[in-house]
Structure formats: structure tokens, C-alpha cells
Amino acid sequence: MGEQSLPCQSEIYLDANATTPVMPASVSAVQEVMQDLFGNPSSPHMTGLRAKHLMESTRTLARQVLGAKDGHLIFTSGATEGIQTAVVSALSAVKADNALLSRPRKLLLFGATEHKAVPNTLKHWNQLLGIDAEVVAIPVNQQGLLDLDFIREHAGDALMICTMAVNNETGARQDLKAVEEAIRSQNPQCLWMVDCVQGLGKMSLALSQTSIDYAPFSGHKLYAMKGIGMLYVRQGAPFSPFIAGGGQEKGLRSGTENLPGIASLKPVLEALLDPEHQSFRAVATLEAFRAQLAGALQQAFPGLVFNNDFAVSVPTTLNFAVKGFASKELLDLFDAANIRVSSGSACSSGATRSFVLDAMGLPAWQSEAAVRLSFGPAMTQEQVDQACVRILEAAEALKHSCRHPQQAHTDEKIQGLVQLKSGADCCYLLVAGDQCVIVDPVSPLTERLVQIIQCQDLKVIAILDSHGHGDHQSAAPQLRARLGGSLEEQQVDHLGWPRHAAQGPLGLPALKLGEQWLSRLPTPGHTDDAVALLLSKGSAIKAAFVGDTVLHGGLGRTDFPSSDAHALFHSLRLLAEKMPAKALLLPAHDYDNLLFTSFEAEQRNNPLLAEVLAPVSTLDEDTFAARKTALDDALECPQSASEIRCGVTLTDRALRPEQELSLEDLERMQSPLLVDVRESHEHHLQHLGGDASAPLSRLAQYLLEQEEDKPLICYCRSGSRSQVAALALTRLGRQAYHLKGGVALNR
Ligand code: PLP
């Protein structure tokens, strides 16, 4: 598998807040330590003494950089250890002080946008040491700056206060002088930790001139190795070793010191002390870089909004959102353009929204769509120029998917079925020639649908709903208003179906779309108005939009006022009678990311439905209705209308290990079909060979077009979308595999 259409491009790394590369001088220093200066700093012989000298000279430099004339400066394994040490030290001191411990109100305060290492550490040790304090977040404003009044109000009851110098997601820089004044005006004794991880090299720190008690740092955020960090402890601040043992670091932190790590820090500290800024750019230059990148982003994505306020942020972090794009989609796009950025915080990459932006009170869509672009002070003008070019190329590639914000038309014509999803809601666009039908539109996808329809120059002949939805309003009225034309409200019923549709080849009222027919079959049960829309060529049915009548491994719930479980029993039998067993069923919800199903697949995965459809069924409609009611009762109690699950789903989610291929496994397979399931724009930016491009939204159409039943091997960027595709195909009974680890691990 190799890149084809574009020359192989080097990676542009814009994720410095997650970690940085190691600077060349540090790599050399580490190599030297590994080869020659490998001694144990505790050994009294010459090899040990040399090692000790390297360690102590690095510590001296660190003291200069941090303005830490006195107090302890300890080498740690990283900031998380530094945070543990600070919290354990502070809380152990509290524990030893009865007056503090017996106070009626005890608070442990932390900034609401703090890295999770901080609140989680506070909660952990608060419980383990039996301090029994309340762990409370200090609110922040829209810029991410701490609420100083809140601090003033609560500092008197605080045992420890943890704040940060610079936020890792937004780059927001706290005014530490003002925070100090707020704390100390109320509580001169309270122990104060400042997480300085993202501040090192980006702001001046004169720690000894402050009343900060603890300040953790991390090497890998500023061009040193992973596994090395530092902790500053103010002279006289309580201290308990977090790691006891052989007494290294004057007994403050035992364990043989990480000399390669310490060696890797030294050139970084030297660079920070270099008045000529030969390695690191001056703040003004970094600000100019940020302005240039921001300009390129705004040009590439008109309507883009920045989530961080540059006026209060360090110049090396930009956090933005583009309406209509989830952050994962932009991450996939940037990755295909070989630009590495991050969605929200790298440490919580499973999360779909940013708790930092939520705490700042930004609108939900900005939090869900947040992308962080961050660089270090060693950034060069050439890298910035290249990044800007690449950002514009990436946005341009969106035109291949009709997703460019300013795109009028495209020559790449979509035909057939497009499956769009918003959360668990599915919406379909069916295109034939220059005509299309929309099925089950939902509001969050309105813009996306309008964009596709306009850029493809499509004429919408119907906007249909499979039933009156219980959990959301149909977006059909919105779409009709946006698209106008001949979509007259009065000529259609409340589900958008034309009042005077002729009979089609299935003997049902039908709409003609190119060579295909969409026939309407009433399937009451989930609601009394539910219909299935059968897609056929002549009388050969290929697929059906089934609303909530059949879900992947489940059935639509029948506990709404207009539901009828008995009617559902008959509708299921009627539908199964009409549909070929392998024809695709396209539900209105997809709670488990299974994309599509078929009656054949449901026979295997849907026990109740299998019983309804069994050739010699012993299940009568009353028993079905009773079992169905019991299943509905077991559904989670809905918290809000949008959380109503429209049916029970039961599913087996695992691929067999032999379906997860490595590149070597793939090479051994005989003539499989290689299917790229990335979006079209990713495919255009980084073409990887293969036989077909079928993004998840087009996989149903790919199946509709396929005659052969060859094994399918799906691949994508990281292996997560290809896993979804392989699972969905396997459920249908196809022989499907995926490339484990995606393109990222198999180049
Ligand atoms: N604090 C902040 C602000 C961070 O950004 C990070 C890492 O992302 C940490 C703490 C944890 O650092 P380490 O990886 O050195 O444990």
C-alpha cells in the first residue's frame, strides 16, 4: 500500500502541547549518556562523579530558568509524578495538623480547566489519606481565566489550591500575580500548587519571588525526553517524599536518577537561557506565526471561530471550530494532509467534547468541534509557511465531498445512496441523475444536506419521513423552506408523501427516481403512521428505509401513545414477506454504529424478530406483545426527549481476531477487494491504492452495486472506521476484514 497521486509529503507536526519531538542537541546528549556517561550519580568513582556533575549542572541551569534561587528542585519522571508529590506533601501536612483536620469546612480547590491529573490526584489522595475535604472547581470566564472573586470567597476554607500557568487546550495564560493576591489576601498559609507544564519556555517564571509552594514541569512538552520532569518546592513548604527508597535526590525522591532524561533537558535549558534566542524564537516572532496560521485557517474555512482569546493566550496554541464539522472529521482531514493536530485534549482523546471549553461556557458545538493546533518555540518560518499551504490544500480537498464551505458546484457527481448520521440518528439521501429524495432528515444535518444538494445541482423531488418521530422533530419543514422550489407543503401528507402518488411495480403507491422506484408500505406498530419505503428496480427490491420498525438487533419501541405491539407483529411479517432476506434494511437510528442490516442478519442477531419470522412460529401476537412490552420496560429511563432510545438493541460487537489483518496477512490473501472507507477528501489528499473508495456514508451504496461476493478488506486512517465497516459487513454475512491500526501503522 503506497501513496500514489501526491508526492510523499513530510509530516507537519502541530501538536506540541501533547508532546514535542526531542531537539537534536538533546538526542546527542542522550546518546552520549547512554554510550559514555552511563554512570550512577551515587557512585563515588570517576564514572559516577561525571554523571553526578551532569545532573547537578543541569539542576543549576533549571534553577536559573525557573528563577528558583532557593527551595528544592527535584528531578521526577514527569509532571504527573510532580503533581502527586505536591498533593501528597500538602495533604500529609494537613493530616498531621489536628486544627486543620478538624475544621468544619475544608476545601481543596482546583481550576475548572486544569489537566485531569490535578483533580484526579486531589480526589485520590483526599480519600486515601482520609482528609475528607470537599474537592471544588474554581470557575473560569469565557476566556478561561480563573474567577478571582470565587477564590477570594473560598480561599479562607482551602487547605490546598491548585491552578495552572497555561492551559494545555487553549493556551490561556493565568495572571499568576492576580491569583496570588486573591489567595494570599484571604489565606497566607494555604498551600498553592501551580501546574507550570505548558508555561515552560512560553512565559517568564521567577518562582522564588512568588508564594507558589509547588510547581511541576514536564520535559517532553519542551523538546526533552519523555519520562523526565522537575518539581520545584518552595523553601519551607511541607514535603513528603512520594517515592522512598535508596535516598537519592537527598532523600526527596528515591530511585536511581534518569540520567539520559536529565541530559536531554540540559540543551533545552541552555537554549532558554540563550539571550540571542538562537534555538527558540522570540515572543513577537511566535505571535507573527500564530497570526499567519490563523489567517490561513480563516481563509481555508470561512466561518471558522477561534475558541481561545489570543489576547490572553500564549502565542503557541490555537483552538478553533468549524461549523458543520465534528473535531474528529477535521482531525481525519488534517491527518490525510499530513498535518498532525489534536482534537480537544490528547489525554482524553476518547471524549467527544472538551471539558475545558465547556467550563468556559462556549456553545456546545464549539466544544464538540474543537481542534487544537499547537507548536513550540523552536518553530521555524519555513514550517509555518508549509503548514499554511497544507491547510489550504486540505480545505480545498473538501470539495471532493461537497463539504467546502464556499463551494458552489462540483463535477464529481454523487449517484445512489448517501447515509448521513448525527449521533444515533440516520438520514438518507437517494440520488438518481439530477434528482434526489431525502429520507428522515434531522436538524443537525440540514446544512450538510443543503450543501450537498446545492453543490451537486440536485432537484429534490420528495422529503420523506418514515414516521412521526417521538424523539425529535423532522427537519423536513426546515429543508423545504431552505430548498423551496416545487416542494409544496399542501401537495404532500405529514410524512412528505405526495397525496396523489401513482401505483408502482410492487402494486403500492410509488415515486419514480431515475430507473428506481420508492414504494410506500404501511408498517404500523412503532407508531400508527409508520411506513417502510421500499427501493426497487422494477419489482426487484434492493433495500428499504424502515424507520424504527426494525433496528440493528432490535425493534422499535411500542410504548408511545400511538404504538401498537400487535400491529408491529403483523407489519414485521408483511415486511419480511416482501423483502429478499439479503436486501438492505436502513433504519432511522443506529445506536451501535452498525450502519445497515437485513432480515437475514436480524435472524441471527435479533431473537424476538427471529421468532416472529420463524417458518413454523409458535409465537402468537399476544405473546409477542407481552414480550415486547417487557423489553420496552427495560429500556433506560429517558432523561430528555433527545435521549429516548427508539428501540432495544442487542448486539455482538466483536470481530474475530483473524479478521484483524496486518499488512503481511493482507499480502498473503488471494485477490481480496481493498476498500478505502475514509472520506473522499481524505482519499484525494492521500491516495493509497486499493480497489474502491467507499466512505462509511457510501458503504450501503457500494454494497448495492456489488455483484460479486468477494472478501472485503476495509482500511482507513487509524483502523477505527475500518473496524466499524468490517463489523457491519460481517453482520450482513459478508466475508469482511480490516487493516488493524489503519494506514498509520501500515505504511
Ligand atoms: N499538566 C498539563 C497542563 C499537561 O498538559 C500535562 C500533559 O499533557 C500534564 C500535566 C501531565 O504531564 P506528564 O505527561 O509529564 O505527566
Short mmCIF file of C-alpha atoms in Angstrom, two decimals, residues 200-532:
data_model
loop_
_atom_site.label_atom_id
_atom_site.label_comp_id
_atom_site.label_asym_id
_atom_site.label_seq_id
_atom_site.Cartn_x
_atom_site.Cartn_y
_atom_site.Cartn_z
CA LEU A 200 7.87 26.45 30.48
CA GLY A 201 9.59 28.33 27.66
CA LYS A 202 6.46 30.35 26.96
CA MET A 203 6.40 32.81 29.88
CA SER A 204 8.92 34.04 32.40
CA LEU A 205 8.77 32.41 35.80
CA ALA A 206 10.53 33.84 38.82
CA LEU A 207 9.37 31.20 41.27
CA SER A 208 11.36 32.38 44.28
CA GLN A 209 9.72 35.79 44.05
CA THR A 210 6.27 34.21 44.39
CA SER A 211 4.48 32.35 47.17
CA ILE A 212 3.90 29.34 44.92
CA ASP A 213 4.58 26.27 47.08
CA TYR A 214 4.84 23.60 44.38
CA ALA A 215 5.44 23.85 40.62
CA PRO A 216 5.63 20.69 38.48
CA PHE A 217 7.21 20.61 35.00
CA SER A 218 7.47 18.03 32.24
CA GLY A 219 10.39 17.53 29.83
CA HIS A 220 8.51 16.09 26.88
CA LYS A 221 6.40 19.23 26.43
CA LEU A 222 9.52 21.20 25.53
CA TYR A 223 11.87 19.15 23.35
CA ALA A 224 13.33 16.89 26.06
CA MET A 225 12.67 13.17 26.50
CA LYS A 226 9.58 11.54 27.88
CA GLY A 227 9.98 10.25 31.43
CA ILE A 228 11.76 13.29 32.84
CA GLY A 229 10.25 16.16 34.78
CA MET A 230 11.03 18.58 37.57
CA LEU A 231 9.31 19.71 40.71
CA TYR A 232 10.02 22.99 42.44
CA VAL A 233 9.16 23.10 46.14
CA ARG A 234 9.29 26.45 47.94
CA GLN A 235 11.72 26.75 50.82
CA GLY A 236 9.85 25.76 53.96
CA ALA A 237 6.83 24.28 52.18
CA PRO A 238 5.76 20.91 53.63
CA PHE A 239 7.38 17.98 51.85
CA SER A 240 6.90 14.21 51.99
CA PRO A 241 8.84 12.03 49.57
CA PHE A 242 6.45 10.37 47.19
CA ILE A 243 8.99 7.65 46.42
CA ALA A 244 11.03 6.36 49.34
CA GLY A 245 14.00 4.04 48.93
CA GLY A 246 17.73 4.41 48.48
CA GLY A 247 17.73 8.09 49.43
CA GLN A 248 18.68 9.63 46.09
CA GLU A 249 17.90 13.32 45.47
CA LYS A 250 18.88 13.94 49.13
CA GLY A 251 16.15 11.54 50.19
CA LEU A 252 13.46 13.63 48.49
CA ARG A 253 12.90 11.24 45.61
CA SER A 254 14.48 7.82 45.70
CA GLY A 255 15.44 5.64 42.76
CA THR A 256 18.49 5.83 40.54
CA GLU A 257 18.22 9.09 38.63
CA ASN A 258 17.12 9.13 34.98
CA LEU A 259 20.39 10.46 33.63
CA PRO A 260 19.51 10.23 29.92
CA GLY A 261 16.34 12.21 30.69
CA ILE A 262 18.27 14.79 32.69
CA ALA A 263 20.83 15.03 29.87
CA SER A 264 18.03 15.67 27.40
CA LEU A 265 16.81 18.61 29.49
CA LYS A 266 20.16 20.34 29.58
CA PRO A 267 20.29 21.67 25.98
CA VAL A 268 16.68 22.84 26.32
CA LEU A 269 17.52 24.81 29.45
CA GLU A 270 20.63 26.21 27.77
CA ALA A 271 18.51 27.33 24.82
CA LEU A 272 16.06 29.03 27.18
CA LEU A 273 18.94 30.94 28.77
CA ASP A 274 20.41 31.94 25.39
CA PRO A 275 19.87 35.72 25.12
CA GLU A 276 20.21 35.59 21.33
CA HIS A 277 17.29 33.14 21.06
CA GLN A 278 19.18 31.07 18.51
CA SER A 279 17.14 27.94 19.08
CA PHE A 280 13.92 29.42 20.31
CA ARG A 281 12.02 32.24 18.66
CA ALA A 282 11.18 35.48 20.44
CA VAL A 283 7.59 36.04 21.58
CA ALA A 284 6.98 38.60 18.82
CA THR A 285 8.02 36.05 16.18
CA LEU A 286 5.78 33.40 17.71
CA GLU A 287 2.91 35.89 17.68
CA ALA A 288 3.53 36.53 14.00
CA PHE A 289 3.48 32.76 13.37
CA ARG A 290 0.15 32.49 15.14
CA ALA A 291 -1.29 35.38 13.12
CA GLN A 292 -0.14 33.74 9.88
CA LEU A 293 -1.63 30.35 10.83
CA ALA A 294 -4.86 31.98 12.00
CA GLY A 295 -5.11 33.82 8.67
CA ALA A 296 -4.60 30.61 6.71
CA LEU A 297 -7.23 28.81 8.79
CA GLN A 298 -9.76 31.60 8.28
CA GLN A 299 -9.07 31.69 4.56
CA ALA A 300 -9.35 27.91 4.30
CA PHE A 301 -12.50 27.60 6.40
CA PRO A 302 -14.64 30.74 6.14
CA GLY A 303 -16.82 30.98 9.21
CA LEU A 304 -14.21 29.32 11.43
CA VAL A 305 -14.30 30.53 15.04
CA PHE A 306 -11.43 30.58 17.48
CA ASN A 307 -12.19 29.05 20.87
CA ASN A 308 -9.30 30.80 22.58
CA ASP A 309 -8.82 34.51 23.04
CA PHE A 310 -5.40 35.36 21.62
CA ALA A 311 -5.18 38.41 23.91
CA VAL A 312 -4.83 36.17 26.98
CA SER A 313 -3.17 33.11 25.42
CA VAL A 314 0.41 32.12 24.82
CA PRO A 315 1.15 32.54 21.10
CA THR A 316 1.80 28.85 20.50
CA THR A 317 -1.76 27.50 20.83
CA LEU A 318 -4.73 27.99 18.51
CA ASN A 319 -8.02 26.29 19.30
CA PHE A 320 -10.79 26.55 16.70
CA ALA A 321 -14.05 25.05 15.47
CA VAL A 322 -15.68 24.96 12.06
CA LYS A 323 -19.47 24.75 11.96
CA GLY A 324 -20.71 21.53 10.40
CA PHE A 325 -17.57 19.54 11.24
CA ALA A 326 -17.01 17.32 14.27
CA SER A 327 -13.44 17.61 15.55
CA LYS A 328 -12.76 14.00 14.55
CA GLU A 329 -13.66 14.84 10.94
CA LEU A 330 -11.20 17.73 10.87
CA LEU A 331 -8.55 15.59 12.52
CA ASP A 332 -9.01 12.95 9.79
CA LEU A 333 -8.77 15.68 7.13
CA PHE A 334 -5.61 17.23 8.59
CA ASP A 335 -4.05 13.83 9.11
CA ALA A 336 -4.64 12.95 5.45
CA ALA A 337 -2.91 16.24 4.55
CA ASN A 338 -0.04 15.09 6.80
CA ILE A 339 -0.67 17.80 9.37
CA ARG A 340 -0.83 16.48 12.92
CA VAL A 341 -3.22 18.36 15.14
CA SER A 342 -5.32 17.33 18.09
CA SER A 343 -9.00 17.20 18.83
CA GLY A 344 -9.53 18.60 22.30
CA SER A 345 -7.03 17.17 24.72
CA ALA A 346 -4.77 14.30 23.64
CA CYS A 347 -5.05 12.78 27.10
CA SER A 348 -8.80 12.35 26.74
CA SER A 349 -8.98 11.60 23.04
CA GLY A 350 -11.94 9.27 23.61
CA ALA A 351 -14.04 12.23 24.69
CA THR A 352 -16.32 13.82 22.14
CA ARG A 353 -16.32 17.24 23.75
CA SER A 354 -13.88 19.37 25.60
CA PHE A 355 -14.48 19.83 29.33
CA VAL A 356 -12.19 22.86 29.16
CA LEU A 357 -14.34 24.66 26.59
CA ASP A 358 -17.47 23.52 28.43
CA ALA A 359 -16.11 25.07 31.61
CA MET A 360 -15.50 28.30 29.67
CA GLY A 361 -19.18 28.28 28.74
CA LEU A 362 -18.61 28.10 25.00
CA PRO A 363 -21.52 26.83 22.86
CA ALA A 364 -21.81 23.02 22.71
CA TRP A 365 -20.99 22.86 19.01
CA GLN A 366 -17.67 24.66 19.56
CA SER A 367 -16.76 22.17 22.26
CA GLU A 368 -17.73 19.20 20.08
CA ALA A 369 -15.89 20.58 17.06
CA ALA A 370 -12.75 21.82 18.83
CA VAL A 371 -9.42 21.35 17.13
CA ARG A 372 -6.15 22.34 18.79
CA LEU A 373 -3.14 23.39 16.82
CA SER A 374 -0.02 23.93 18.89
CA PHE A 375 3.65 24.48 18.21
CA GLY A 376 6.78 25.02 20.25
CA PRO A 377 9.18 27.94 20.46
CA ALA A 378 11.57 26.17 18.04
CA MET A 379 9.04 26.55 15.21
CA THR A 380 10.52 27.97 12.02
CA GLN A 381 9.15 30.34 9.40
CA GLU A 382 9.53 27.63 6.78
CA GLN A 383 7.39 25.21 8.81
CA VAL A 384 4.72 27.86 9.28
CA ASP A 385 4.69 28.64 5.54
CA GLN A 386 4.37 24.96 4.70
CA ALA A 387 1.64 24.45 7.26
CA CYS A 388 -0.36 27.33 5.77
CA VAL A 389 -0.08 25.89 2.26
CA ARG A 390 -1.08 22.46 3.52
CA ILE A 391 -4.08 23.85 5.47
CA LEU A 392 -5.38 25.48 2.28
CA GLU A 393 -4.83 22.25 0.33
CA ALA A 394 -6.71 20.28 2.97
CA ALA A 395 -9.70 22.62 2.82
CA GLU A 396 -9.62 22.56 -1.00
CA ALA A 397 -9.84 18.76 -0.89
CA LEU A 398 -13.19 19.08 0.91
CA LYS A 399 -14.64 19.94 -2.48
CA HIS A 400 -14.42 16.25 -3.34
CA SER A 401 -17.05 15.60 -0.70
CA CYS A 402 -19.13 18.74 -1.26
CA ARG A 403 -18.01 19.93 2.15
CA HIS A 404 -16.05 23.04 1.29
CA PRO A 405 -17.76 25.97 3.00
CA GLN A 406 -17.73 28.13 -0.14
CA GLN A 407 -18.28 25.58 -2.82
CA ALA A 408 -20.87 26.35 -5.47
CA HIS A 409 -20.68 23.29 -7.70
CA THR A 410 -18.71 20.14 -8.32
CA ASP A 411 -18.05 18.00 -11.34
CA GLU A 412 -17.83 14.86 -9.20
CA LYS A 413 -21.37 13.63 -9.28
CA ILE A 414 -22.77 11.51 -6.47
CA GLN A 415 -25.20 8.78 -7.50
CA GLY A 416 -27.18 6.40 -5.35
CA LEU A 417 -27.45 6.28 -1.60
CA VAL A 418 -25.74 8.55 0.93
CA GLN A 419 -26.17 7.72 4.61
CA LEU A 420 -25.61 10.63 6.97
CA LYS A 421 -25.58 10.38 10.73
CA SER A 422 -25.98 12.80 13.58
CA GLY A 423 -25.31 10.94 16.80
CA ALA A 424 -27.52 7.85 16.53
CA ASP A 425 -29.96 9.44 14.06
CA CYS A 426 -29.70 8.32 10.44
CA CYS A 427 -30.79 10.33 7.47
CA TYR A 428 -30.58 9.24 3.84
CA LEU A 429 -30.17 10.97 0.51
CA LEU A 430 -31.04 8.97 -2.56
CA VAL A 431 -29.75 10.39 -5.84
CA ALA A 432 -30.55 9.40 -9.41
CA GLY A 433 -29.31 11.60 -12.24
CA ASP A 434 -30.02 15.15 -11.12
CA GLN A 435 -32.93 14.20 -8.87
CA CYS A 436 -32.97 13.17 -5.25
CA VAL A 437 -35.16 12.11 -2.36
CA ILE A 438 -34.36 12.78 1.30
CA VAL A 439 -35.49 10.27 3.94
CA ASP A 440 -35.78 11.00 7.68
CA PRO A 441 -33.97 14.37 7.80
CA VAL A 442 -32.77 15.63 11.20
CA SER A 443 -31.98 19.25 12.02
CA PRO A 444 -28.24 18.93 12.75
CA LEU A 445 -27.77 17.63 9.19
CA THR A 446 -29.83 20.33 7.45
CA GLU A 447 -26.84 22.44 6.42
CA ARG A 448 -24.94 19.41 5.25
CA LEU A 449 -27.87 18.24 3.10
CA VAL A 450 -28.41 21.70 1.64
CA GLN A 451 -24.71 21.92 0.85
CA ILE A 452 -24.66 18.56 -0.97
CA ILE A 453 -27.88 19.29 -2.86
CA GLN A 454 -26.69 22.71 -3.98
CA CYS A 455 -23.18 21.70 -4.92
CA GLN A 456 -24.48 18.66 -6.81
CA ASP A 457 -27.19 20.76 -8.52
CA LEU A 458 -29.87 18.31 -7.43
CA LYS A 459 -33.58 18.73 -7.72
CA VAL A 460 -35.34 17.42 -4.60
CA ILE A 461 -38.48 15.55 -5.58
CA ALA A 462 -39.51 14.49 -2.08
CA ILE A 463 -38.54 14.89 1.57
CA LEU A 464 -39.97 11.88 3.36
CA ASP A 465 -40.26 10.68 6.93
CA SER A 466 -40.71 7.04 7.82
CA HIS A 467 -42.98 8.03 10.73
CA GLY A 468 -43.77 10.83 13.12
CA HIS A 469 -40.65 10.68 15.29
CA GLY A 470 -41.08 10.53 19.06
CA ASP A 471 -37.61 11.76 19.98
CA HIS A 472 -37.07 14.64 17.56
CA GLN A 473 -38.82 16.92 15.12
CA SER A 474 -38.33 16.10 11.45
CA ALA A 475 -36.18 18.66 9.66
CA ALA A 476 -38.44 18.39 6.58
CA PRO A 477 -40.12 21.80 7.10
CA GLN A 478 -36.72 23.47 7.58
CA LEU A 479 -35.40 21.81 4.44
CA ARG A 480 -38.45 22.72 2.39
CA ALA A 481 -38.02 26.33 3.48
CA ARG A 482 -34.33 26.26 2.54
CA LEU A 483 -34.72 24.45 -0.75
CA GLY A 484 -38.00 25.99 -1.92
CA GLY A 485 -38.94 25.09 -5.50
CA SER A 486 -41.79 22.74 -6.17
CA LEU A 487 -41.90 21.23 -2.68
CA GLU A 488 -45.35 22.48 -1.82
CA GLU A 489 -46.49 21.63 1.69
CA GLN A 490 -50.13 21.20 0.67
CA GLN A 491 -49.42 18.58 -2.01
CA VAL A 492 -47.91 16.15 0.49
CA ASP A 493 -49.07 14.44 3.68
CA HIS A 494 -47.46 14.96 7.10
CA LEU A 495 -44.69 12.48 6.19
CA GLY A 496 -43.93 14.30 2.94
CA TRP A 497 -45.55 11.69 0.74
CA PRO A 498 -47.32 13.09 -2.39
CA ARG A 499 -51.08 12.93 -1.93
CA HIS A 500 -51.60 11.59 -5.42
CA ALA A 501 -48.76 9.11 -5.99
CA ALA A 502 -49.43 6.52 -8.71
CA GLN A 503 -49.08 2.77 -8.23
CA GLY A 504 -45.61 1.37 -8.89
CA PRO A 505 -44.36 -2.05 -9.94
CA LEU A 506 -44.90 -3.51 -6.44
CA GLY A 507 -48.60 -2.66 -6.53
CA LEU A 508 -48.04 0.07 -3.92
CA PRO A 509 -48.09 3.87 -4.21
CA ALA A 510 -44.66 4.74 -5.54
CA LEU A 511 -42.32 7.54 -6.59
CA LYS A 512 -40.07 7.10 -9.61
CA LEU A 513 -36.48 8.19 -9.22
CA GLY A 514 -34.45 7.52 -12.37
CA GLU A 515 -34.74 3.82 -13.00
CA GLN A 516 -35.67 3.07 -9.43
CA TRP A 517 -38.91 3.12 -7.51
CA LEU A 518 -39.61 4.04 -3.95
CA SER A 519 -42.80 2.28 -2.83
CA ARG A 520 -44.64 3.02 0.34
CA LEU A 521 -45.69 0.12 2.54
CA PRO A 522 -47.63 0.94 5.73
CA THR A 523 -45.94 -0.75 8.71
CA PRO A 524 -47.83 0.47 11.79
CA GLY A 525 -46.62 -0.64 15.19
CA HIS A 526 -43.87 1.66 16.49
CA THR A 527 -46.29 4.47 15.59
CA ASP A 528 -49.60 4.26 13.79
CA ASP A 529 -48.30 6.25 10.82
CA ALA A 530 -45.08 4.23 10.28
CA VAL A 531 -44.22 3.22 6.73
CA ALA A 532 -41.39 1.36 5.05
#
